mmCIF file with all atom_site columns, C-alpha atoms and ligand atoms in Angstrom:
data_model
loop_
_atom_site.group_PDB
_atom_site.id
_atom_site.type_symbol
_atom_site.label_atom_id
_atom_site.label_alt_id
_atom_site.label_comp_id
_atom_site.label_asym_id
_atom_site.label_entity_id
_atom_site.label_seq_id
_atom_site.pdbx_PDB_ins_code
_atom_site.Cartn_x
_atom_site.Cartn_y
_atom_site.Cartn_z
_atom_site.occupancy
_atom_site.B_iso_or_equiv
_atom_site.pdbx_formal_charge
_atom_site.auth_seq_id
_atom_site.auth_comp_id
_atom_site.auth_asym_id
_atom_site.auth_atom_id
_atom_site.pdbx_PDB_model_num
ATOM   1   C CA . MET O 1 1   ? 0.000   0.000  0.000   1.00 0.00 ? 1   MET O CA 1
ATOM   2   C CA . LYS O 1 2   ? 1.471   3.343  -1.078  1.00 0.00 ? 2   LYS O CA 1
ATOM   3   C CA . VAL O 1 3   ? -0.006  6.616  0.158   1.00 0.00 ? 3   VAL O CA 1
ATOM   4   C CA . LEU O 1 4   ? 0.786   10.105 -1.162  1.00 0.00 ? 4   LEU O CA 1
ATOM   5   C CA . PHE O 1 5   ? -0.259  13.232 0.775   1.00 0.00 ? 5   PHE O CA 1
ATOM   6   C CA . VAL O 1 6   ? -0.698  16.339 -1.382  1.00 0.00 ? 6   VAL O CA 1
ATOM   7   C CA . CYS O 1 7   ? -1.072  20.028 -0.489  1.00 0.00 ? 7   CYS O CA 1
ATOM   8   C CA . LEU O 1 8   ? -0.061  23.245 -2.234  1.00 0.00 ? 8   LEU O CA 1
ATOM   9   C CA . GLY O 1 9   ? 3.496   24.024 -1.074  1.00 0.00 ? 9   GLY O CA 1
ATOM   10  C CA . ASN O 1 10  ? 4.478   20.684 0.546   1.00 0.00 ? 10  ASN O CA 1
ATOM   11  C CA . ILE O 1 11  ? 5.895   22.607 3.498   1.00 0.00 ? 11  ILE O CA 1
ATOM   12  C CA . CYS O 1 12  ? 2.935   22.674 5.937   1.00 0.00 ? 12  CYS O CA 1
ATOM   13  C CA . ARG O 1 13  ? -0.057  20.324 5.671   1.00 0.00 ? 13  ARG O CA 1
ATOM   14  C CA . SER O 1 14  ? 1.195   17.349 3.636   1.00 0.00 ? 14  SER O CA 1
ATOM   15  C CA . PRO O 1 15  ? 4.536   16.908 5.474   1.00 0.00 ? 15  PRO O CA 1
ATOM   16  C CA . ALA O 1 16  ? 2.655   17.160 8.795   1.00 0.00 ? 16  ALA O CA 1
ATOM   17  C CA . ALA O 1 17  ? 0.193   14.516 7.545   1.00 0.00 ? 17  ALA O CA 1
ATOM   18  C CA . GLU O 1 18  ? 3.082   12.293 6.490   1.00 0.00 ? 18  GLU O CA 1
ATOM   19  C CA . GLY O 1 19  ? 4.875   12.762 9.837   1.00 0.00 ? 19  GLY O CA 1
ATOM   20  C CA . ILE O 1 20  ? 1.757   11.765 11.779  1.00 0.00 ? 20  ILE O CA 1
ATOM   21  C CA . PHE O 1 21  ? 1.050   8.852  9.444   1.00 0.00 ? 21  PHE O CA 1
ATOM   22  C CA . ARG O 1 22  ? 4.664   7.646  9.650   1.00 0.00 ? 22  ARG O CA 1
ATOM   23  C CA . LYS O 1 23  ? 4.587   7.551  13.438  1.00 0.00 ? 23  LYS O CA 1
ATOM   24  C CA . LEU O 1 24  ? 1.256   5.704  13.510  1.00 0.00 ? 24  LEU O CA 1
ATOM   25  C CA . ILE O 1 25  ? 2.381   3.034  11.052  1.00 0.00 ? 25  ILE O CA 1
ATOM   26  C CA . GLN O 1 26  ? 5.632   2.586  13.003  1.00 0.00 ? 26  GLN O CA 1
ATOM   27  C CA . ASN O 1 27  ? 3.618   2.165  16.217  1.00 0.00 ? 27  ASN O CA 1
ATOM   28  C CA . GLU O 1 28  ? 1.475   -0.451 14.455  1.00 0.00 ? 28  GLU O CA 1
ATOM   29  C CA . GLU O 1 29  ? 4.600   -2.107 12.986  1.00 0.00 ? 29  GLU O CA 1
ATOM   30  C CA . LEU O 1 30  ? 3.210   -1.624 9.489   1.00 0.00 ? 30  LEU O CA 1
ATOM   31  C CA . HIS O 1 31  ? 6.270   0.226  8.183   1.00 0.00 ? 31  HIS O CA 1
ATOM   32  C CA . THR O 1 32  ? 7.393   -2.696 6.027   1.00 0.00 ? 32  THR O CA 1
ATOM   33  C CA . LYS O 1 33  ? 3.971   -2.903 4.343   1.00 0.00 ? 33  LYS O CA 1
ATOM   34  C CA . VAL O 1 34  ? 3.044   0.736  3.868   1.00 0.00 ? 34  VAL O CA 1
ATOM   35  C CA . PHE O 1 35  ? 5.025   3.284  1.856   1.00 0.00 ? 35  PHE O CA 1
ATOM   36  C CA . HIS O 1 36  ? 4.347   7.017  2.136   1.00 0.00 ? 36  HIS O CA 1
ATOM   37  C CA . ASP O 1 37  ? 5.425   10.314 0.633   1.00 0.00 ? 37  ASP O CA 1
ATOM   38  C CA . SER O 1 38  ? 4.147   13.871 0.309   1.00 0.00 ? 38  SER O CA 1
ATOM   39  C CA . CYS O 1 39  ? 4.303   16.589 -2.344  1.00 0.00 ? 39  CYS O CA 1
ATOM   40  C CA . GLY O 1 40  ? 2.755   19.883 -3.441  1.00 0.00 ? 40  GLY O CA 1
ATOM   41  C CA . THR O 1 41  ? 0.814   20.935 -6.515  1.00 0.00 ? 41  THR O CA 1
ATOM   42  C CA . GLY O 1 42  ? 3.124   23.995 -6.625  1.00 0.00 ? 42  GLY O CA 1
ATOM   43  C CA . GLY O 1 43  ? 6.895   23.726 -6.921  1.00 0.00 ? 43  GLY O CA 1
ATOM   44  C CA . TRP O 1 44  ? 8.026   27.035 -5.343  1.00 0.00 ? 44  TRP O CA 1
ATOM   45  C CA . HIS O 1 45  ? 9.439   25.397 -2.220  1.00 0.00 ? 45  HIS O CA 1
ATOM   46  C CA . GLU O 1 46  ? 11.153  22.447 -3.920  1.00 0.00 ? 46  GLU O CA 1
ATOM   47  C CA . GLY O 1 47  ? 14.064  21.133 -1.835  1.00 0.00 ? 47  GLY O CA 1
ATOM   48  C CA . GLU O 1 48  ? 13.069  23.110 1.269   1.00 0.00 ? 48  GLU O CA 1
ATOM   49  C CA . PRO O 1 49  ? 12.370  21.577 4.686   1.00 0.00 ? 49  PRO O CA 1
ATOM   50  C CA . PRO O 1 50  ? 8.880   22.040 6.162   1.00 0.00 ? 50  PRO O CA 1
ATOM   51  C CA . ASP O 1 51  ? 7.838   25.473 7.468   1.00 0.00 ? 51  ASP O CA 1
ATOM   52  C CA . GLY O 1 52  ? 9.366   26.134 10.921  1.00 0.00 ? 52  GLY O CA 1
ATOM   53  C CA . ARG O 1 53  ? 5.932   26.825 12.447  1.00 0.00 ? 53  ARG O CA 1
ATOM   54  C CA . MET O 1 54  ? 4.545   23.505 11.202  1.00 0.00 ? 54  MET O CA 1
ATOM   55  C CA . THR O 1 55  ? 7.665   21.655 12.370  1.00 0.00 ? 55  THR O CA 1
ATOM   56  C CA . ALA O 1 56  ? 7.333   23.196 15.854  1.00 0.00 ? 56  ALA O CA 1
ATOM   57  C CA . HIS O 1 57  ? 3.624   22.366 16.196  1.00 0.00 ? 57  HIS O CA 1
ATOM   58  C CA . ALA O 1 58  ? 4.252   18.813 15.033  1.00 0.00 ? 58  ALA O CA 1
ATOM   59  C CA . ARG O 1 59  ? 7.234   18.398 17.384  1.00 0.00 ? 59  ARG O CA 1
ATOM   60  C CA . GLU O 1 60  ? 5.090   19.457 20.362  1.00 0.00 ? 60  GLU O CA 1
ATOM   61  C CA . ARG O 1 61  ? 2.878   16.456 19.648  1.00 0.00 ? 61  ARG O CA 1
ATOM   62  C CA . GLY O 1 62  ? 5.784   14.068 19.126  1.00 0.00 ? 62  GLY O CA 1
ATOM   63  C CA . TYR O 1 63  ? 6.172   14.060 15.333  1.00 0.00 ? 63  TYR O CA 1
ATOM   64  C CA . ASP O 1 64  ? 9.510   14.726 13.631  1.00 0.00 ? 64  ASP O CA 1
ATOM   65  C CA . LEU O 1 65  ? 9.281   16.452 10.236  1.00 0.00 ? 65  LEU O CA 1
ATOM   66  C CA . SER O 1 66  ? 12.956  17.454 9.986   1.00 0.00 ? 66  SER O CA 1
ATOM   67  C CA . ASP O 1 67  ? 13.989  14.968 7.278   1.00 0.00 ? 67  ASP O CA 1
ATOM   68  C CA . PHE O 1 68  ? 11.257  15.896 4.785   1.00 0.00 ? 68  PHE O CA 1
ATOM   69  C CA . ARG O 1 69  ? 12.057  18.023 1.709   1.00 0.00 ? 69  ARG O CA 1
ATOM   70  C CA . ALA O 1 70  ? 9.463   19.592 -0.558  1.00 0.00 ? 70  ALA O CA 1
ATOM   71  C CA . ARG O 1 71  ? 8.847   18.310 -4.066  1.00 0.00 ? 71  ARG O CA 1
ATOM   72  C CA . PRO O 1 72  ? 6.166   19.006 -6.659  1.00 0.00 ? 72  PRO O CA 1
ATOM   73  C CA . PHE O 1 73  ? 3.532   16.451 -7.679  1.00 0.00 ? 73  PHE O CA 1
ATOM   74  C CA . ASP O 1 74  ? 4.779   14.514 -10.728 1.00 0.00 ? 74  ASP O CA 1
ATOM   75  C CA . PRO O 1 75  ? 1.859   13.300 -12.874 1.00 0.00 ? 75  PRO O CA 1
ATOM   76  C CA . SER O 1 76  ? 4.192   11.129 -14.965 1.00 0.00 ? 76  SER O CA 1
ATOM   77  C CA . LYS O 1 77  ? 5.144   8.998  -11.930 1.00 0.00 ? 77  LYS O CA 1
ATOM   78  C CA . ASP O 1 78  ? 2.898   9.646  -8.949  1.00 0.00 ? 78  ASP O CA 1
ATOM   79  C CA . PHE O 1 79  ? -0.346  8.223  -10.387 1.00 0.00 ? 79  PHE O CA 1
ATOM   80  C CA . GLU O 1 80  ? 1.481   5.027  -11.252 1.00 0.00 ? 80  GLU O CA 1
ATOM   81  C CA . ASN O 1 81  ? 3.541   4.775  -8.064  1.00 0.00 ? 81  ASN O CA 1
ATOM   82  C CA . PHE O 1 82  ? 0.785   5.373  -5.481  1.00 0.00 ? 82  PHE O CA 1
ATOM   83  C CA . ASP O 1 83  ? -2.450  3.572  -4.579  1.00 0.00 ? 83  ASP O CA 1
ATOM   84  C CA . LEU O 1 84  ? -4.026  6.407  -2.629  1.00 0.00 ? 84  LEU O CA 1
ATOM   85  C CA . ILE O 1 85  ? -3.487  10.117 -3.342  1.00 0.00 ? 85  ILE O CA 1
ATOM   86  C CA . LEU O 1 86  ? -4.914  12.231 -0.528  1.00 0.00 ? 86  LEU O CA 1
ATOM   87  C CA . THR O 1 87  ? -5.428  15.937 -1.146  1.00 0.00 ? 87  THR O CA 1
ATOM   88  C CA . MET O 1 88  ? -5.715  18.547 1.600   1.00 0.00 ? 88  MET O CA 1
ATOM   89  C CA . ASP O 1 89  ? -8.181  21.017 0.070   1.00 0.00 ? 89  ASP O CA 1
ATOM   90  C CA . GLY O 1 90  ? -10.558 21.490 -2.836  1.00 0.00 ? 90  GLY O CA 1
ATOM   91  C CA . SER O 1 91  ? -7.998  23.264 -4.954  1.00 0.00 ? 91  SER O CA 1
ATOM   92  C CA . ASN O 1 92  ? -5.386  20.491 -4.516  1.00 0.00 ? 92  ASN O CA 1
ATOM   93  C CA . PHE O 1 93  ? -8.129  17.965 -5.305  1.00 0.00 ? 93  PHE O CA 1
ATOM   94  C CA . SER O 1 94  ? -9.151  19.580 -8.597  1.00 0.00 ? 94  SER O CA 1
ATOM   95  C CA . ASN O 1 95  ? -5.558  20.330 -9.612  1.00 0.00 ? 95  ASN O CA 1
ATOM   96  C CA . VAL O 1 96  ? -4.468  16.713 -9.125  1.00 0.00 ? 96  VAL O CA 1
ATOM   97  C CA . LYS O 1 97  ? -7.602  15.339 -10.810 1.00 0.00 ? 97  LYS O CA 1
ATOM   98  C CA . ARG O 1 98  ? -6.973  17.587 -13.815 1.00 0.00 ? 98  ARG O CA 1
ATOM   99  C CA . MET O 1 99  ? -3.596  15.852 -14.330 1.00 0.00 ? 99  MET O CA 1
ATOM   100 C CA . ALA O 1 100 ? -5.107  12.338 -14.310 1.00 0.00 ? 100 ALA O CA 1
ATOM   101 C CA . LYS O 1 101 ? -4.901  10.392 -17.564 1.00 0.00 ? 101 LYS O CA 1
ATOM   102 C CA . SER O 1 102 ? -7.255  7.513  -16.838 1.00 0.00 ? 102 SER O CA 1
ATOM   103 C CA . GLU O 1 103 ? -10.186 6.396  -14.737 1.00 0.00 ? 103 GLU O CA 1
ATOM   104 C CA . ASP O 1 104 ? -7.698  4.402  -12.655 1.00 0.00 ? 104 ASP O CA 1
ATOM   105 C CA . ASP O 1 105 ? -5.711  7.582  -11.908 1.00 0.00 ? 105 ASP O CA 1
ATOM   106 C CA . LEU O 1 106 ? -8.885  9.460  -10.936 1.00 0.00 ? 106 LEU O CA 1
ATOM   107 C CA . ASN O 1 107 ? -10.018 6.702  -8.602  1.00 0.00 ? 107 ASN O CA 1
ATOM   108 C CA . LYS O 1 108 ? -6.833  7.048  -6.544  1.00 0.00 ? 108 LYS O CA 1
ATOM   109 C CA . VAL O 1 109 ? -7.504  10.698 -5.670  1.00 0.00 ? 109 VAL O CA 1
ATOM   110 C CA . ARG O 1 110 ? -9.514  11.367 -2.539  1.00 0.00 ? 110 ARG O CA 1
ATOM   111 C CA . PRO O 1 111 ? -9.891  14.285 -0.095  1.00 0.00 ? 111 PRO O CA 1
ATOM   112 C CA . PHE O 1 112 ? -7.890  13.569 3.067   1.00 0.00 ? 112 PHE O CA 1
ATOM   113 C CA . THR O 1 113 ? -10.805 14.845 5.171   1.00 0.00 ? 113 THR O CA 1
ATOM   114 C CA . SER O 1 114 ? -13.038 12.056 3.859   1.00 0.00 ? 114 SER O CA 1
ATOM   115 C CA . PHE O 1 115 ? -11.291 9.914  6.512   1.00 0.00 ? 115 PHE O CA 1
ATOM   116 C CA . CYS O 1 116 ? -11.971 12.308 9.417   1.00 0.00 ? 116 CYS O CA 1
ATOM   117 C CA . LYS O 1 117 ? -14.303 11.039 12.109  1.00 0.00 ? 117 LYS O CA 1
ATOM   118 C CA . ILE O 1 118 ? -14.255 13.745 14.797  1.00 0.00 ? 118 ILE O CA 1
ATOM   119 C CA . HIS O 1 119 ? -13.967 16.762 12.501  1.00 0.00 ? 119 HIS O CA 1
ATOM   120 C CA . ASP O 1 120 ? -16.877 17.487 10.161  1.00 0.00 ? 120 ASP O CA 1
ATOM   121 C CA . VAL O 1 121 ? -14.799 19.336 7.564   1.00 0.00 ? 121 VAL O CA 1
ATOM   122 C CA . THR O 1 122 ? -14.222 19.138 3.814   1.00 0.00 ? 122 THR O CA 1
ATOM   123 C CA . GLU O 1 123 ? -10.737 20.698 3.774   1.00 0.00 ? 123 GLU O CA 1
ATOM   124 C CA . VAL O 1 124 ? -7.563  20.946 5.835   1.00 0.00 ? 124 VAL O CA 1
ATOM   125 C CA . PRO O 1 125 ? -7.338  24.769 5.815   1.00 0.00 ? 125 PRO O CA 1
ATOM   126 C CA . ASP O 1 126 ? -4.124  26.316 4.478   1.00 0.00 ? 126 ASP O CA 1
ATOM   127 C CA . PRO O 1 127 ? -2.323  27.605 7.622   1.00 0.00 ? 127 PRO O CA 1
ATOM   128 C CA . TYR O 1 128 ? 0.379   29.579 5.784   1.00 0.00 ? 128 TYR O CA 1
ATOM   129 C CA . TYR O 1 129 ? -1.094  33.027 6.532   1.00 0.00 ? 129 TYR O CA 1
ATOM   130 C CA . LYS O 1 130 ? -2.750  31.968 9.793   1.00 0.00 ? 130 LYS O CA 1
ATOM   131 C CA . ASP O 1 131 ? -1.695  32.160 13.453  1.00 0.00 ? 131 ASP O CA 1
ATOM   132 C CA . GLU O 1 132 ? -0.843  29.467 16.012  1.00 0.00 ? 132 GLU O CA 1
ATOM   133 C CA . LEU O 1 133 ? -4.478  28.370 16.224  1.00 0.00 ? 133 LEU O CA 1
ATOM   134 C CA . GLY O 1 134 ? -4.474  27.714 12.485  1.00 0.00 ? 134 GLY O CA 1
ATOM   135 C CA . PHE O 1 135 ? -1.539  25.328 12.843  1.00 0.00 ? 135 PHE O CA 1
ATOM   136 C CA . GLU O 1 136 ? -3.122  23.601 15.847  1.00 0.00 ? 136 GLU O CA 1
ATOM   137 C CA . LEU O 1 137 ? -6.350  23.097 13.884  1.00 0.00 ? 137 LEU O CA 1
ATOM   138 C CA . VAL O 1 138 ? -4.326  21.538 11.042  1.00 0.00 ? 138 VAL O CA 1
ATOM   139 C CA . MET O 1 139 ? -2.717  19.127 13.533  1.00 0.00 ? 139 MET O CA 1
ATOM   140 C CA . ASP O 1 140 ? -6.118  18.219 15.056  1.00 0.00 ? 140 ASP O CA 1
ATOM   141 C CA . ILE O 1 141 ? -7.678  17.472 11.662  1.00 0.00 ? 141 ILE O CA 1
ATOM   142 C CA . LEU O 1 142 ? -4.619  15.541 10.451  1.00 0.00 ? 142 LEU O CA 1
ATOM   143 C CA . GLU O 1 143 ? -4.419  13.355 13.583  1.00 0.00 ? 143 GLU O CA 1
ATOM   144 C CA . ASP O 1 144 ? -8.130  12.550 13.267  1.00 0.00 ? 144 ASP O CA 1
ATOM   145 C CA . GLY O 1 145 ? -7.862  11.608 9.581   1.00 0.00 ? 145 GLY O CA 1
ATOM   146 C CA . CYS O 1 146 ? -4.602  9.653  9.955   1.00 0.00 ? 146 CYS O CA 1
ATOM   147 C CA . GLU O 1 147 ? -6.014  7.498  12.763  1.00 0.00 ? 147 GLU O CA 1
ATOM   148 C CA . GLN O 1 148 ? -8.960  6.513  10.569  1.00 0.00 ? 148 GLN O CA 1
ATOM   149 C CA . LEU O 1 149 ? -6.726  6.105  7.520   1.00 0.00 ? 149 LEU O CA 1
ATOM   150 C CA . ILE O 1 150 ? -4.659  3.511  9.417   1.00 0.00 ? 150 ILE O CA 1
ATOM   151 C CA . LEU O 1 151 ? -7.838  1.550  10.220  1.00 0.00 ? 151 LEU O CA 1
ATOM   152 C CA . HIS O 1 152 ? -8.889  1.747  6.550   1.00 0.00 ? 152 HIS O CA 1
ATOM   153 C CA . ILE O 1 153 ? -5.494  0.424  5.433   1.00 0.00 ? 153 ILE O CA 1
ATOM   154 C CA . LYS O 1 154 ? -5.346  -2.333 8.062   1.00 0.00 ? 154 LYS O CA 1
ATOM   155 C CA . GLU O 1 155 ? -8.673  -3.672 6.768   1.00 0.00 ? 155 GLU O CA 1
ATOM   156 C CA . ARG O 1 156 ? -7.258  -3.852 3.247   1.00 0.00 ? 156 ARG O CA 1
ATOM   157 C CA . LEU O 1 157 ? -3.793  -5.324 3.822   1.00 0.00 ? 157 LEU O CA 1
ATOM   158 C CA . PRO O 1 158 ? -3.388  -8.988 2.888   1.00 0.00 ? 158 PRO O CA 1
HETATM 159 P P1 . 4NP Z 2 .   ? 0.959   23.965 2.388   1.00 0.00 ? 201 4NP Z P1 1
HETATM 160 O O1 . 4NP Z 2 .   ? 0.976   25.531 2.799   1.00 0.00 ? 201 4NP Z O1 1
HETATM 161 O O2 . 4NP Z 2 .   ? 0.249   23.890 1.056   1.00 0.00 ? 201 4NP Z O2 1
HETATM 162 O O3 . 4NP Z 2 .   ? 0.170   23.346 3.489   1.00 0.00 ? 201 4NP Z O3 1
HETATM 163 O O4 . 4NP Z 2 .   ? 2.402   23.534 2.304   1.00 0.00 ? 201 4NP Z O4 1
HETATM 164 C C1 . 4NP Z 2 .   ? 1.465   26.518 1.965   1.00 0.00 ? 201 4NP Z C1 1
HETATM 165 C C2 . 4NP Z 2 .   ? 2.813   26.719 1.865   1.00 0.00 ? 201 4NP Z C2 1
HETATM 166 C C3 . 4NP Z 2 .   ? 3.300   27.737 1.075   1.00 0.00 ? 201 4NP Z C3 1
HETATM 167 C C4 . 4NP Z 2 .   ? 2.431   28.544 0.382   1.00 0.00 ? 201 4NP Z C4 1
HETATM 168 C C5 . 4NP Z 2 .   ? 1.070   28.324 0.474   1.00 0.00 ? 201 4NP Z C5 1
HETATM 169 C C6 . 4NP Z 2 .   ? 0.589   27.319 1.263   1.00 0.00 ? 201 4NP Z C6 1
HETATM 170 N N1 . 4NP Z 2 .   ? 2.926   29.609 -0.402  1.00 0.00 ? 201 4NP Z N1 1
HETATM 171 O O5 . 4NP Z 2 .   ? 2.110   30.387 -0.929  1.00 0.00 ? 201 4NP Z O5 1
HETATM 172 O O6 . 4NP Z 2 .   ? 4.149   29.724 -0.585  1.00 0.00 ? 201 4NP Z O6 1
#
């Protein structure tokens, strides 16, 4: 099972999602069965580590984002290489879907928030121009969705 988390810049929401997901799959000892990555629909931050504010908020909850580096979504490889492509907001969702070349590609793309159980939301809001509360809300939504995502994956692993 290969999961790709997608946001706009790949420096806030999708690396935080990947950091949370990575820790949960390590706790469940699923790290040999589940591969993960993250990327952005925009390439402006390519090669950069996650935003310092996101890294700090994640670290406070026990997630290490320091080894992640931003990269843009690559339609020529990512549709083929991943089983599940989880987008953070409506704009990421439509941008990724627009790059799909087949029904199979389209079927892999799903809003991350469709996994949330506690939070009744349709998007993980972009925190880039927000304050501390914006980053905390991102963490809350991502932890909720990642916990359910693990259950979803566990049901589908051979
Ligand atoms: P992300 O947040 O999509 O969650 O990584 C953003 C990061 C950078 C920008 C926008 C959103 N930006 O405009 O540079």
